[in-house]
mmCIF file of C-alpha atoms in Angstrom:
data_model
loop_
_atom_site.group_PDB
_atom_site.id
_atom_site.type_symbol
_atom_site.label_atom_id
_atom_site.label_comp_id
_atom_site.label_asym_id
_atom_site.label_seq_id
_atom_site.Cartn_x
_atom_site.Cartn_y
_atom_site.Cartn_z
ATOM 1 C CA UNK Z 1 105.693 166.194 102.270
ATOM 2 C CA UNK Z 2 105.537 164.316 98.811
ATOM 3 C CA UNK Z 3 108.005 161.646 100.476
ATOM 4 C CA UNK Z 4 105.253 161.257 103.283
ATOM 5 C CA UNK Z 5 102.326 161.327 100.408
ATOM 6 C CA UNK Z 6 104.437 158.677 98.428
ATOM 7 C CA UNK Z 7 104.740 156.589 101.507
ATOM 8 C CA UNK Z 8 101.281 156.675 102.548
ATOM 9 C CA UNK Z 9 99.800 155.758 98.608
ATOM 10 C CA UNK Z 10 102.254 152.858 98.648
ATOM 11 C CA UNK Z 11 101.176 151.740 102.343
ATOM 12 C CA UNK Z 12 97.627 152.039 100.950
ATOM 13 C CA UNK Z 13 98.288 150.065 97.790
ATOM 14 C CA UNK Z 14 99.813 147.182 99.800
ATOM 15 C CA UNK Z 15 97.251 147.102 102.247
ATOM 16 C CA UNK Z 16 94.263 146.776 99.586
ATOM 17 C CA UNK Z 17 96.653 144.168 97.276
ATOM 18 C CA UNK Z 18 97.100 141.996 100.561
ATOM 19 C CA UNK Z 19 93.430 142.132 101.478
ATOM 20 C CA UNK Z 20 91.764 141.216 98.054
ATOM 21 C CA UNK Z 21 92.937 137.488 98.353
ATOM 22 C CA UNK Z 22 91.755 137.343 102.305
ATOM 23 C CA UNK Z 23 88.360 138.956 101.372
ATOM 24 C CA UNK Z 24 88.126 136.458 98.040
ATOM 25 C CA UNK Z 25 88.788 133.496 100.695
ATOM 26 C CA UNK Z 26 86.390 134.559 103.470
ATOM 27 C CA UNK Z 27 83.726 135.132 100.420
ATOM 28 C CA UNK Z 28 84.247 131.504 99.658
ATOM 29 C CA UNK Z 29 83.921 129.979 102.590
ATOM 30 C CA UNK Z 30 80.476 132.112 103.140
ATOM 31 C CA UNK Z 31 79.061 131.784 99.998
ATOM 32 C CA UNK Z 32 76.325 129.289 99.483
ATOM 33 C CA UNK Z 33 76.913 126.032 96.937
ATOM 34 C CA UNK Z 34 74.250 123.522 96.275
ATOM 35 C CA UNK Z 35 76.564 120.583 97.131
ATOM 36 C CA UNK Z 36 77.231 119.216 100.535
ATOM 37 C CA UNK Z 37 80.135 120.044 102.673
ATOM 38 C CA UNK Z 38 81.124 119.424 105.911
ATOM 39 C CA UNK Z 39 83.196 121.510 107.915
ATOM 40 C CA UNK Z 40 85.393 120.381 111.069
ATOM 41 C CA UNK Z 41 88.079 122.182 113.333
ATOM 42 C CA UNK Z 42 91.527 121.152 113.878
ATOM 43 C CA UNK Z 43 94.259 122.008 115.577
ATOM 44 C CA UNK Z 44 96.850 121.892 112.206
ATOM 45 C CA UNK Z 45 96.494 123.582 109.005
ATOM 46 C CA UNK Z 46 97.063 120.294 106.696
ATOM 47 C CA UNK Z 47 95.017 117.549 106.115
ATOM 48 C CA UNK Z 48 96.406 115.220 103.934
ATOM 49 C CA UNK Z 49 93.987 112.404 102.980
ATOM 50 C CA UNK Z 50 90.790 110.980 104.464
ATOM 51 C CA UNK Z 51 88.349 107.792 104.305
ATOM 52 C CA UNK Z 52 84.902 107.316 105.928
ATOM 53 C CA UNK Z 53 84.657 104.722 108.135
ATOM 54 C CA UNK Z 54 80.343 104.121 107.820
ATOM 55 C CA UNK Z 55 80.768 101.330 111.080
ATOM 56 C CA UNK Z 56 82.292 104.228 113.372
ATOM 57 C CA UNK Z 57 80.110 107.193 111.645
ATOM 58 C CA UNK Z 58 83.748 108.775 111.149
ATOM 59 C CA UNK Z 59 85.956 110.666 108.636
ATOM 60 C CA UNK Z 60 89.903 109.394 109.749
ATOM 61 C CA UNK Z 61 92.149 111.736 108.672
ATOM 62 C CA UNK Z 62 96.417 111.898 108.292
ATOM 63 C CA UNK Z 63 98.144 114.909 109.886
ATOM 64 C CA UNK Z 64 100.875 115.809 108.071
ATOM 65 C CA UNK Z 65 102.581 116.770 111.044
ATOM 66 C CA UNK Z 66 102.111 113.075 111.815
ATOM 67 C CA UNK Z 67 99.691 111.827 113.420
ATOM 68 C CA UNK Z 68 95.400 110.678 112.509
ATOM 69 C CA UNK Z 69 92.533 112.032 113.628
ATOM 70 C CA UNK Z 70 88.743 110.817 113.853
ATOM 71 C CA UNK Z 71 85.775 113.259 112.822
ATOM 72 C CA UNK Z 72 82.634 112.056 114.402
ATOM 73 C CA UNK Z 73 79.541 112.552 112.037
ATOM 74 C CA UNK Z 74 76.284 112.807 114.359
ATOM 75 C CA UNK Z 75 73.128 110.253 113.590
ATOM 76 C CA UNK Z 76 71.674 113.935 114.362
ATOM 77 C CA UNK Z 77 73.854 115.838 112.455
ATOM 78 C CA UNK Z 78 72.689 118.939 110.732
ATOM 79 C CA UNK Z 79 74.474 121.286 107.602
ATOM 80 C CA UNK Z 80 75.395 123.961 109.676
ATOM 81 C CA UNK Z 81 77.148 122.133 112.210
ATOM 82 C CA UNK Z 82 80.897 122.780 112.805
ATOM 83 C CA UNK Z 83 82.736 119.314 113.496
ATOM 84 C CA UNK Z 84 85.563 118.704 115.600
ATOM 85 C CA UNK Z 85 88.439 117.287 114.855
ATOM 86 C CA UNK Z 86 89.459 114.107 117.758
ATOM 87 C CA UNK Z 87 93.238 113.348 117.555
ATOM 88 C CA UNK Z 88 93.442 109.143 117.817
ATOM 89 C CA UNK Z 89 96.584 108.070 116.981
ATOM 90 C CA UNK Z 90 100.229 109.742 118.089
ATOM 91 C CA UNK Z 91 103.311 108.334 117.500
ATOM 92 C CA UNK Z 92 106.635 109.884 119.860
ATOM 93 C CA UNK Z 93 108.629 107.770 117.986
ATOM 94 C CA UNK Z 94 107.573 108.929 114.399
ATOM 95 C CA UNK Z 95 107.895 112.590 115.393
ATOM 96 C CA UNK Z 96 109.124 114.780 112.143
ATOM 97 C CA UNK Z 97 107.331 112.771 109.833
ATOM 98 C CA UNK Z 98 104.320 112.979 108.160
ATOM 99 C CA UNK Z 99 101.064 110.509 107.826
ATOM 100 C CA UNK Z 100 100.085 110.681 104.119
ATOM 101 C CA UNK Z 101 97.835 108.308 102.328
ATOM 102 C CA UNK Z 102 95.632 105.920 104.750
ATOM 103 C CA UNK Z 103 93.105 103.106 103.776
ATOM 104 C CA UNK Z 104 90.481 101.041 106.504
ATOM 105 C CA UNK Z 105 90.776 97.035 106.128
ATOM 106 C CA UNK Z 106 87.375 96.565 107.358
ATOM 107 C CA UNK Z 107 87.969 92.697 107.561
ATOM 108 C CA UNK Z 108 91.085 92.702 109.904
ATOM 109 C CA UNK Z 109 89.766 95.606 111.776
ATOM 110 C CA UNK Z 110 92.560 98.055 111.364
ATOM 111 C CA UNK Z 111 93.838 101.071 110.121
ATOM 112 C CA UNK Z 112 96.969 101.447 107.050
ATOM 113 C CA UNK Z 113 98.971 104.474 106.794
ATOM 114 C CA UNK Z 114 101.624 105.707 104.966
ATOM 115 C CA UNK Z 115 103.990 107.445 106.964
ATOM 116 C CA UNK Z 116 107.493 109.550 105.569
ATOM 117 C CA UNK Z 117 110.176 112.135 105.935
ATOM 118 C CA UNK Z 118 108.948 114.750 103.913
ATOM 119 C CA UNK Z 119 111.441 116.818 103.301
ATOM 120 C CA UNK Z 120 114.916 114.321 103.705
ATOM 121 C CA UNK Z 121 113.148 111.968 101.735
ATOM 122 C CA UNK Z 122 114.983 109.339 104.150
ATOM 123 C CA UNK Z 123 112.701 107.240 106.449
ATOM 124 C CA UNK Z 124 109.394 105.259 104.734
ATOM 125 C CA UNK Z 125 107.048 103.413 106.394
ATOM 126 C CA UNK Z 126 104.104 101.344 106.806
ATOM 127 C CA UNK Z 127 101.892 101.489 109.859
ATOM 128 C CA UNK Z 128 98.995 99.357 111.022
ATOM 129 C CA UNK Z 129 96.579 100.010 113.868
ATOM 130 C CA UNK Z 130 93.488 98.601 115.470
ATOM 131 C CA UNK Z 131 90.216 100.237 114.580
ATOM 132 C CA UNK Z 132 88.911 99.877 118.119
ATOM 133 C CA UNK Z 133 92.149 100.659 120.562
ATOM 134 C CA UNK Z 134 93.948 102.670 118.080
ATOM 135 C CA UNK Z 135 96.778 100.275 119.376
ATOM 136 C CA UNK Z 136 99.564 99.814 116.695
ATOM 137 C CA UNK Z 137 99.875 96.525 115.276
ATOM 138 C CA UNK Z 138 103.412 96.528 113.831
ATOM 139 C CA UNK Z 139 105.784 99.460 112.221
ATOM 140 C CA UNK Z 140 107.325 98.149 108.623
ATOM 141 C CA UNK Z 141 110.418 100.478 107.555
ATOM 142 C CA UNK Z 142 110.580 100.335 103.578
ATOM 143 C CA UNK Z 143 113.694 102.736 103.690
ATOM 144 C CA UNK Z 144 115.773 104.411 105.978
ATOM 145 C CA UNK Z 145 119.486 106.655 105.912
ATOM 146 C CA UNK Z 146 121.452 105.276 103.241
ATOM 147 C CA UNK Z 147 118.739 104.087 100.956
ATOM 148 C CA UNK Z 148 117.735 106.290 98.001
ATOM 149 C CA UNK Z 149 115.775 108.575 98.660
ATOM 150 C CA UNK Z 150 112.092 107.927 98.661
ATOM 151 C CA UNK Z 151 108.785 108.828 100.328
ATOM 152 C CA UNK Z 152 106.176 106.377 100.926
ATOM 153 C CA UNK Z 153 102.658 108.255 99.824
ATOM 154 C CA UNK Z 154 99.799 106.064 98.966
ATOM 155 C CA UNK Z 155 98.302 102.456 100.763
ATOM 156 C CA UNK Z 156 96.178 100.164 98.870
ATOM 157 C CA UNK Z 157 95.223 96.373 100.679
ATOM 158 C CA UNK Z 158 93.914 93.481 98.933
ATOM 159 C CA UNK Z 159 91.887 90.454 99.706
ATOM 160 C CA UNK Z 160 94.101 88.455 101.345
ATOM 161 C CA UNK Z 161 95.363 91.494 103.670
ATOM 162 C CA UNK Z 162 98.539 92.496 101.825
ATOM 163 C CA UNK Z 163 99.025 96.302 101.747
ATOM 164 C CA UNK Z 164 100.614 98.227 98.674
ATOM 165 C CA UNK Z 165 102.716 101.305 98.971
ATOM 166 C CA UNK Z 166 103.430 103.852 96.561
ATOM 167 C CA UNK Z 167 106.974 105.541 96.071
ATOM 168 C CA UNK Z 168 105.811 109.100 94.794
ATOM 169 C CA UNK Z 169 109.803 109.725 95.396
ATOM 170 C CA UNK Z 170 111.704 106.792 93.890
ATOM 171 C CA UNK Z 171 108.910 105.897 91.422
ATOM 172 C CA UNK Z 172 108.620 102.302 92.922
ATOM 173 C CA UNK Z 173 105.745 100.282 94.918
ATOM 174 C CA UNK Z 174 106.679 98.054 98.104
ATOM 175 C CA UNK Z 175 104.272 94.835 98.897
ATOM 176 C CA UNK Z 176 104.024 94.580 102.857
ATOM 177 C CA UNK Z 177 102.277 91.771 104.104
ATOM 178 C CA UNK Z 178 99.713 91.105 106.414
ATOM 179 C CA UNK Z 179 102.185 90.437 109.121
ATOM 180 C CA UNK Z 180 103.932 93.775 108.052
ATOM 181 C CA UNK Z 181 106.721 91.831 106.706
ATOM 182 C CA UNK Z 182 108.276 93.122 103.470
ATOM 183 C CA UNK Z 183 107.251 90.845 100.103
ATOM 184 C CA UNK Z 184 108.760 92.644 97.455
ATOM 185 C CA UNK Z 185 109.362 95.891 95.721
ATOM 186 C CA UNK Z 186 107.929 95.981 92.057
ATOM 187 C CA UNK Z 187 109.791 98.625 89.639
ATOM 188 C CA UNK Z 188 108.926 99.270 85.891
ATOM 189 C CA UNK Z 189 109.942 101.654 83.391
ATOM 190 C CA UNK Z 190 106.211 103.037 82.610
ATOM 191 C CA UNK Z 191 107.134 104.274 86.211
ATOM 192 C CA UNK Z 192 109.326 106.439 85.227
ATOM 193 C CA UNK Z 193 108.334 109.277 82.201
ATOM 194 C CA UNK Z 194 110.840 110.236 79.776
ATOM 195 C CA UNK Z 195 111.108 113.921 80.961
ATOM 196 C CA UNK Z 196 113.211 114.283 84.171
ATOM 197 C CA UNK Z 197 110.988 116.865 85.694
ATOM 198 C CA UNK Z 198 108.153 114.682 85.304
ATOM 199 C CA UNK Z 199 109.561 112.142 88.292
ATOM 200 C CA UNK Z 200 109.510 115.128 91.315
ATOM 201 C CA UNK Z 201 106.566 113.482 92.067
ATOM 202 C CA UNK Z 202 105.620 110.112 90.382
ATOM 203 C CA UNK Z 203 103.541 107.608 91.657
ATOM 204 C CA UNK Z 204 100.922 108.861 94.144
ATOM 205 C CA UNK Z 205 97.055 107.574 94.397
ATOM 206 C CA UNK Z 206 96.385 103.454 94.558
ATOM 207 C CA UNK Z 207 93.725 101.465 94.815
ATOM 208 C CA UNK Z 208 92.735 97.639 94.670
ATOM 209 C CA UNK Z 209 90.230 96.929 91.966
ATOM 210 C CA UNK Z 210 88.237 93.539 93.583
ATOM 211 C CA UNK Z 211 88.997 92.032 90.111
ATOM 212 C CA UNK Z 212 92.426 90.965 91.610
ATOM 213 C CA UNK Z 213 94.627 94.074 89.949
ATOM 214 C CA UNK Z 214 95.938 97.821 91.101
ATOM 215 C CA UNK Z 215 95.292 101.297 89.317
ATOM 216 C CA UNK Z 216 97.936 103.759 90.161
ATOM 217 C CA UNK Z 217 98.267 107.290 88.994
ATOM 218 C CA UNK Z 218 101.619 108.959 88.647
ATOM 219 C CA UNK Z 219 101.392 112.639 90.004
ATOM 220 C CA UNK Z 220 102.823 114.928 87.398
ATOM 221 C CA UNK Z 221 102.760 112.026 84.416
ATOM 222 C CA UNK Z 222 99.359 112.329 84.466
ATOM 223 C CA UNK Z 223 98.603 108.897 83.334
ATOM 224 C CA UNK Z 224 97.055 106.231 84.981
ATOM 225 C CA UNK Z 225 98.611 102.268 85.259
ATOM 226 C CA UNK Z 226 96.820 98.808 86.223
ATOM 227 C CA UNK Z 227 99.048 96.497 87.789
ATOM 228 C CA UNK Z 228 97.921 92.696 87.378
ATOM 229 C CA UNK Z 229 98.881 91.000 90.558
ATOM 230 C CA UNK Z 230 97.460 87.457 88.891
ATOM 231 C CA UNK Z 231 99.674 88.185 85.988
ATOM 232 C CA UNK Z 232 103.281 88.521 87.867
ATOM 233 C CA UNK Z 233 102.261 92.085 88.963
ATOM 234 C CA UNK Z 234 102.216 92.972 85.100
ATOM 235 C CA UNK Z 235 101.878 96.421 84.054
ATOM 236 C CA UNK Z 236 100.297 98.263 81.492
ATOM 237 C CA UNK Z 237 99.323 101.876 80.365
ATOM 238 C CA UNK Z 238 95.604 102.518 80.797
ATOM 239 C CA UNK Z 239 94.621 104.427 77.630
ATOM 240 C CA UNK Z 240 93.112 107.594 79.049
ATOM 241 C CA UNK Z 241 91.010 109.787 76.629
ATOM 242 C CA UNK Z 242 89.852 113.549 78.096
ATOM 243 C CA UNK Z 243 92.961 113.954 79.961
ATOM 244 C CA UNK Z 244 95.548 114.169 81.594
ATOM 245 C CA UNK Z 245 95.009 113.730 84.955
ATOM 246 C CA UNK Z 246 98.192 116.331 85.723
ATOM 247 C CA UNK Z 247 98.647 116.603 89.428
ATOM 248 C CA UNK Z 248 96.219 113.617 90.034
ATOM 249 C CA UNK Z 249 96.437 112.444 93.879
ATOM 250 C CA UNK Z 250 94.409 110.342 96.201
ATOM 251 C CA UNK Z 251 92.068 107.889 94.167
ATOM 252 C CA UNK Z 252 88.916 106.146 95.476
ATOM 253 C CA UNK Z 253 86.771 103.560 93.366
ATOM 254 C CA UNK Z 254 83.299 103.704 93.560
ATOM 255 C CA UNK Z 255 82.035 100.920 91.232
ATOM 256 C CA UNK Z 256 83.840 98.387 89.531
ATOM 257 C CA UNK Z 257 83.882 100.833 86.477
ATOM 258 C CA UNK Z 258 84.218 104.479 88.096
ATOM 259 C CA UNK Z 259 87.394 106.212 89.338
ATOM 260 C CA UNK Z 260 87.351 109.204 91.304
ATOM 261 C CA UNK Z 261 90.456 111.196 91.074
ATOM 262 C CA UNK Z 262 91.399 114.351 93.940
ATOM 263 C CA UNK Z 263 93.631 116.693 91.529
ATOM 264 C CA UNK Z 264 93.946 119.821 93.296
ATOM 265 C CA UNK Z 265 92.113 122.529 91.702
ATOM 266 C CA UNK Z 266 89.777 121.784 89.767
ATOM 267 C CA UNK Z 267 89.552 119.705 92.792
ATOM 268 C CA UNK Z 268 88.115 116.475 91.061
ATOM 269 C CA UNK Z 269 87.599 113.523 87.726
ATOM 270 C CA UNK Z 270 85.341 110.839 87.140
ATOM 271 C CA UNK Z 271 87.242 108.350 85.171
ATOM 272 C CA UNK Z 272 85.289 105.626 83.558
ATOM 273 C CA UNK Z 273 86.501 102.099 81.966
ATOM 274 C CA UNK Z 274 84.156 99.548 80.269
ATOM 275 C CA UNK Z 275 86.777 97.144 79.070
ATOM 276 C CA UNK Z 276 87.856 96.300 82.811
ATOM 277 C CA UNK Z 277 90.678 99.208 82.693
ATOM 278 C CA UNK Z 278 92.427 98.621 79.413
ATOM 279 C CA UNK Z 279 90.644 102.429 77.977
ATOM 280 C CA UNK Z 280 88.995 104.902 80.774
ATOM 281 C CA UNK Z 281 87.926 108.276 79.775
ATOM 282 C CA UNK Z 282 87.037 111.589 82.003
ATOM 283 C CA UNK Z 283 83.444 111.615 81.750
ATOM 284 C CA UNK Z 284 82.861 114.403 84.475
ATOM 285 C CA UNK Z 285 85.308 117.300 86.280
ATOM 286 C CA UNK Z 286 84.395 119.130 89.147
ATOM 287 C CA UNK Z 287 86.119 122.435 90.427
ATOM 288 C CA UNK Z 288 85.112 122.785 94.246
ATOM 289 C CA UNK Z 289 86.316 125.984 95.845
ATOM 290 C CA UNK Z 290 88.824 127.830 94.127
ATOM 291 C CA UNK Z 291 90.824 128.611 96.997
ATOM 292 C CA UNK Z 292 91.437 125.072 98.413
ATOM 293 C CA UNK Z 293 93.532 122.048 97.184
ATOM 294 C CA UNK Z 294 91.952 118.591 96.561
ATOM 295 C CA UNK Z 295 94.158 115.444 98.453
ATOM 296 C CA UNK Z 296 91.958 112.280 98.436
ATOM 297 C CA UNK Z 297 88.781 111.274 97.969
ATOM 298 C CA UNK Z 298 85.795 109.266 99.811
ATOM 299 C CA UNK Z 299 82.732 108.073 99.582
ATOM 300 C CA UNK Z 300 79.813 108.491 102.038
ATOM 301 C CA UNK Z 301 76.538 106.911 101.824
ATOM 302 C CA UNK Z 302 76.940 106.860 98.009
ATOM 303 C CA UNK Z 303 78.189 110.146 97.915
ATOM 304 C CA UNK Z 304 81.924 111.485 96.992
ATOM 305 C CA UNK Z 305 83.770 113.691 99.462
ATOM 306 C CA UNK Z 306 86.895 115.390 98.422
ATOM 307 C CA UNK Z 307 89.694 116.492 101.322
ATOM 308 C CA UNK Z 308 90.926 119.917 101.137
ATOM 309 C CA UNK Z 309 94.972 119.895 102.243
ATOM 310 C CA UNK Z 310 94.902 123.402 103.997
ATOM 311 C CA UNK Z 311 92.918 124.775 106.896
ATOM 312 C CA UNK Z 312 91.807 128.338 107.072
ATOM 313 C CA UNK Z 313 91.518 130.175 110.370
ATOM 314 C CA UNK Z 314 93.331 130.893 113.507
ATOM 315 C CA UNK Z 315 94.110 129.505 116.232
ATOM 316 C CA UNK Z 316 90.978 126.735 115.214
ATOM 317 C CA UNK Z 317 91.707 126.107 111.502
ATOM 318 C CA UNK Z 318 88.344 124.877 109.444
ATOM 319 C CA UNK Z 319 89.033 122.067 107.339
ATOM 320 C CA UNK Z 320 86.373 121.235 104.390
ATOM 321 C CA UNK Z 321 84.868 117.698 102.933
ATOM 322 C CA UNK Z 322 83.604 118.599 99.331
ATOM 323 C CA UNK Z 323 80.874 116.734 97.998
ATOM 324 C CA UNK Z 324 81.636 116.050 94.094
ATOM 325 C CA UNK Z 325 78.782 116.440 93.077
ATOM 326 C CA UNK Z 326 78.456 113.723 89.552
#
């Protein structure tokens, strides 16, 4: 009898310990804010980056079971709308790797994305796509088996077309032209941070400044760099005060002078330089819902949208946008 009783308080116990964190999530998700966010389905639980496209009236997301998807905003579109997720682009012959970081080259009508082995660490790549057949324009490998290992995370493009790739891996950044041949691959010890632990995941989040220069944040350094690409790809430590920006991710300018950063939870920064990015500071944080984990960053109609990684639900997992609201 006082086995059975014993049994039964302990089956109790775990049932109300497991059921706390579900009811906290489903609270979440129900509860009112008074910023915007929009909700779409999907058929996979992570989401890893996204960028509004305002001439298709879409969010294109990265699976990162490989693979991008298009999320179809209405002209009618109201808050309490549900949108789907449309899968566009599916590669046979990049199956088992992920799509990470993406960015839309508006001019050349196409689509960059970062694509890698996530867990071997032993295939990189850049792909490019058309924006209107979803038809891929050329595959550029940046390392394969027998390379070090590496995992391509981030895209940034310039003016003239070329595309820039973060290593978050081997702490490195590969050029790829517009052609998707391979330029060069730029190295520097501000790269790589004095504490070992501190290079599991290095540089992430790029971004081209229309000044003619790249701001890069490394992951778990915290820190933010500007790469001068009229300078011989110089680089130099931006002095950040109101930091770090620990476990900073996808980046997305919105003026010449305002960085947002996606940094998990609390989900977003608002870096801001005056001196053309030799000093920024974090001038405004933003925590978003508890319970999800900020990737990248977008703006819509003047307004910043943070991606969530993780979908909740089953079988249709709900993905959120966040707006950060500045």
């Amino acid at each position: 009898m006082a086995l059975w009783f014993c049994s039964a308080r302990l089956f109790i116990f775990l049932f109300i310990v497991s059921a706390l964190p579900i009811a906290y999530i489903i609270y979440q998700e129900r509860a009112e804010t008074d910023h915007h966010v929009f909700h779409y389905h999907s058929s996979g639980f992570f989401r890893e980056s996204a960028k509004w496209d305002d001439q298709s009236r879409s969010f294109l997301v990265t699976f990162l079971e490989g693979g991008v998807g298009e999320i179809h905003v209405p002209q009618n579109y109201t808050r309490d709308v549900v949108l789907k997720e449309v899968t566009v682009v599916k590669d046979s012959d990049l199956t088992g790797n992920a799509s990470l970081g993406l960015t839309l080259d508006r001019p050349r009508n196409r689509l960059l994305v970062a694509v890698a082995d996530m867990f071997g660490n032993r295939y990189s790549a850049l792909a490019a796509y058309d924006l209107s057949t979803w038809k891929r324009l050329f595959l550029t490998k940046l390392s394969g088996s027998g390379d070090e290992k590496s995992l391509a995370d981030d895209v940034a493009v310039d003016a003239d077309g070329n595309a820039y790739v973060t290593d978050v891996k081997g702490s490195k950044l590969w050029k790829v032209g517009v052609d998707g041949e391979i330029l060069s691959t730029l190295t520097n010890p501000l790269f790589t941070p004095k504490e070992w632990y501190k290079s599991l995941a290095g540089l992430s989040g790029i971004v081209y400044h229309p000044d003619g220069y790249l701001i890069v944040i490394h992951t778990l350094g915290g820190y933010l760099l500007k790469i001068d690409l009229a300078k011989g790809d110089e680089v130099k430590l931006i002095e950040l005060a109101g930091g770090p920006l620990s476990f900073g991710d996808g980046l997305e300018l919105i003026s010449p002078t305002k960085l947002v950063v996606a940094a998990g939870n609390p989900s977003g920064r608002l870096v801001e330089s005056t001196d053309g990015w030799e000093t920024a500071s974090v001038v405004a944080k933003f925590k978003g819902p508890m319970h999800r984990f900020a990737t990248a960053a977008t703006v819509k109609d003047g307004k910043v949208y943070l991606n969530h990684m993780v979908g909740m639900g089953y079988p249709k997992k709900t993905h959120a946008l966040v707006e950060f609201v500045l």
